[in-house]
Coordinates of C-alpha atoms in Angstrom, one line a residue:
P538 CA -78.7 52.5 -51.3
P539 CA -82.2 53.6 -50.6
F540 CA -82.2 56.0 -47.6
S541 CA -84.7 53.7 -45.9
N542 CA -82.1 50.9 -45.8
A543 CA -79.1 53.1 -44.9
K544 CA -78.7 51.5 -41.4
N545 CA -78.4 47.9 -42.7
V546 CA -76.1 49.0 -45.5
M547 CA -73.8 50.9 -43.2
D548 CA -73.8 48.1 -40.6
R549 CA -72.7 45.7 -43.3
L550 CA -70.1 47.9 -44.7
M551 CA -68.6 48.5 -41.2
E552 CA -68.7 44.7 -40.6
L553 CA -66.7 44.2 -43.8
D554 CA -64.4 47.0 -42.8
K555 CA -64.1 48.2 -46.4
P556 CA -63.6 51.7 -47.6
F557 CA -66.8 53.4 -48.7
I558 CA -68.6 56.6 -49.5
M559 CA -72.4 56.8 -48.9
I560 CA -74.7 59.7 -49.9
M561 CA -77.2 60.2 -47.1
P562 CA -79.2 63.1 -45.8
F563 CA -77.5 65.4 -43.4
S564 CA -79.8 64.3 -40.6
K565 CA -78.4 60.8 -40.6
I566 CA -75.2 62.1 -38.9
N567 CA -77.0 62.1 -35.6
T568 CA -78.6 58.6 -35.8
S569 CA -77.7 55.9 -33.3
Y570 CA -76.2 53.7 -36.0
V571 CA -73.8 56.3 -37.3
R572 CA -72.9 57.3 -33.8
K573 CA -72.3 53.7 -32.7
H574 CA -69.7 53.2 -35.4
F575 CA -67.8 56.5 -35.1
V576 CA -68.3 58.1 -31.7
D577 CA -65.7 57.2 -29.1
G578 CA -64.2 54.5 -31.4
E579 CA -61.1 54.0 -33.4
K580 CA -63.0 54.2 -36.7
K581 CA -62.9 57.6 -38.3
L582 CA -65.8 59.2 -40.2
Q583 CA -64.9 61.8 -42.8
I584 CA -67.5 64.1 -44.5
I585 CA -67.6 65.7 -48.0
I586 CA -70.0 68.6 -48.2
P587 CA -71.4 69.3 -51.7
R588 CA -71.3 72.8 -53.0
K589 CA -75.1 72.8 -53.3
R590 CA -78.1 70.6 -52.7
I591 CA -78.0 67.3 -54.6
Q592 CA -80.8 66.8 -57.0
F593 CA -81.8 63.2 -57.6
V594 CA -83.3 61.6 -60.7
K595 CA -86.1 59.1 -60.2
I596 CA -85.9 56.1 -62.5
V597 CA -89.0 54.1 -63.4
D598 CA -88.8 51.0 -65.6
G599 CA -85.2 52.0 -66.5
K600 CA -86.1 55.5 -67.6
P601 CA -85.8 58.8 -65.9
V602 CA -89.0 60.5 -64.8
Q603 CA -89.4 64.2 -65.0
S604 CA -90.2 65.9 -61.7
K605 CA -91.1 69.5 -61.2
S606 CA -90.2 69.4 -57.5
Q607 CA -86.7 69.6 -56.2
C608 CA -85.0 67.8 -53.3
N609 CA -86.0 69.4 -50.0
F610 CA -83.2 68.1 -47.9
D611 CA -79.4 68.4 -47.9
C612 CA -77.1 65.4 -48.3
L613 CA -73.5 64.7 -47.3
Y614 CA -71.0 62.1 -48.5
Y615 CA -70.2 59.9 -45.5
C616 CA -66.8 58.5 -46.0
Y617 CA -64.8 55.7 -44.2
K618 CA -61.2 54.8 -44.9
M619 CA -60.9 57.2 -47.8
D620 CA -57.8 59.0 -46.5
L621 CA -59.1 62.4 -47.4
P622 CA -56.8 65.3 -46.7
H623 CA -59.2 66.7 -44.0
D624 CA -62.0 65.2 -42.0
I625 CA -64.4 67.7 -43.5
V626 CA -64.0 68.5 -47.2
W627 CA -66.0 71.3 -48.7
L628 CA -66.5 70.9 -52.5
E629 CA -66.0 74.1 -54.6

């Protein structure tokens, strides 16, 4: 989902109680909506940390647009009900 709509998407996914993986900026981990779902609750957040910064491709009219700039923030995979072997998984 677009990062600007992450709160609504996460709230809905949690309401449905379905397993999910969302790619979101690292900074989202300290937002009130992530904290409300996972801090002091029964629901368990797991994190996958990519090996390096994820580079996104912008799509306009169904075609990729070349960009000279690179992504300037780090993202994590926020996981729920994925039964990963550890709560934090570092990708090699």
